Amino acid sequence: MNAALFYRKFGLPEQVLTLEYSNKPFLKENYIRVQMLYAPINASDLISITGAYQHRITLPQIAGYEGVGKVIEAPLSYQHLIGKRILPLRGEGT
């Protein structure tokens, strides 16, 4: 199961963030799966949650834009990455 802090409307983080669970999706070809170890919500993330950029954001969203994880599944050409720590960036919900 995946766990993530979602927001389905804009507002104060303590009022709009909810912890939700979902099944892991099928791993697409040539993709890797990362187990997130640390997934902070930084001060800059609060801008999106409160709605300052709502003209650029489609709800629902997962809070946060960075984190630290380790590779737990990978295609044959990336097997050498399994167990490595990585910094996934530039993706919503990381």
GROMACS .gro file of N, CA and C in nm, residues 66-69 85-89:
model
   27
   66GLU      N    1   0.955   1.686  -0.312
   66GLU     CA    2   1.086   1.624  -0.303
   66GLU      C    3   1.086   1.519  -0.193
   67GLY      N    4   1.195   1.446  -0.184
   67GLY     CA    5   1.207   1.345  -0.082
   67GLY      C    6   1.330   1.260  -0.105
   68VAL      N    7   1.349   1.164  -0.018
   68VAL     CA    8   1.461   1.070  -0.029
   68VAL      C    9   1.402   0.930  -0.024
   69GLY      N   10   1.447   0.845  -0.115
   69GLY     CA   11   1.398   0.708  -0.117
   69GLY      C   12   1.504   0.612  -0.163
   85ARG      N   13   2.010   0.476  -0.261
   85ARG     CA   14   1.930   0.593  -0.220
   85ARG      C   15   1.926   0.692  -0.334
   86ILE      N   16   1.810   0.751  -0.353
   86ILE     CA   17   1.796   0.851  -0.458
   86ILE      C   18   1.716   0.970  -0.406
   87LEU      N   19   1.725   1.078  -0.482
   87LEU     CA   20   1.652   1.201  -0.450
   87LEU      C   21   1.557   1.229  -0.567
   88PRO      N   22   1.433   1.180  -0.558
   88PRO     CA   23   1.339   1.207  -0.665
   88PRO      C   24   1.293   1.353  -0.658
   89LEU      N   25   1.308   1.423  -0.767
   89LEU     CA   26   1.270   1.565  -0.773
   89LEU      C   27   1.177   1.589  -0.890
   0.00000   0.00000   0.00000
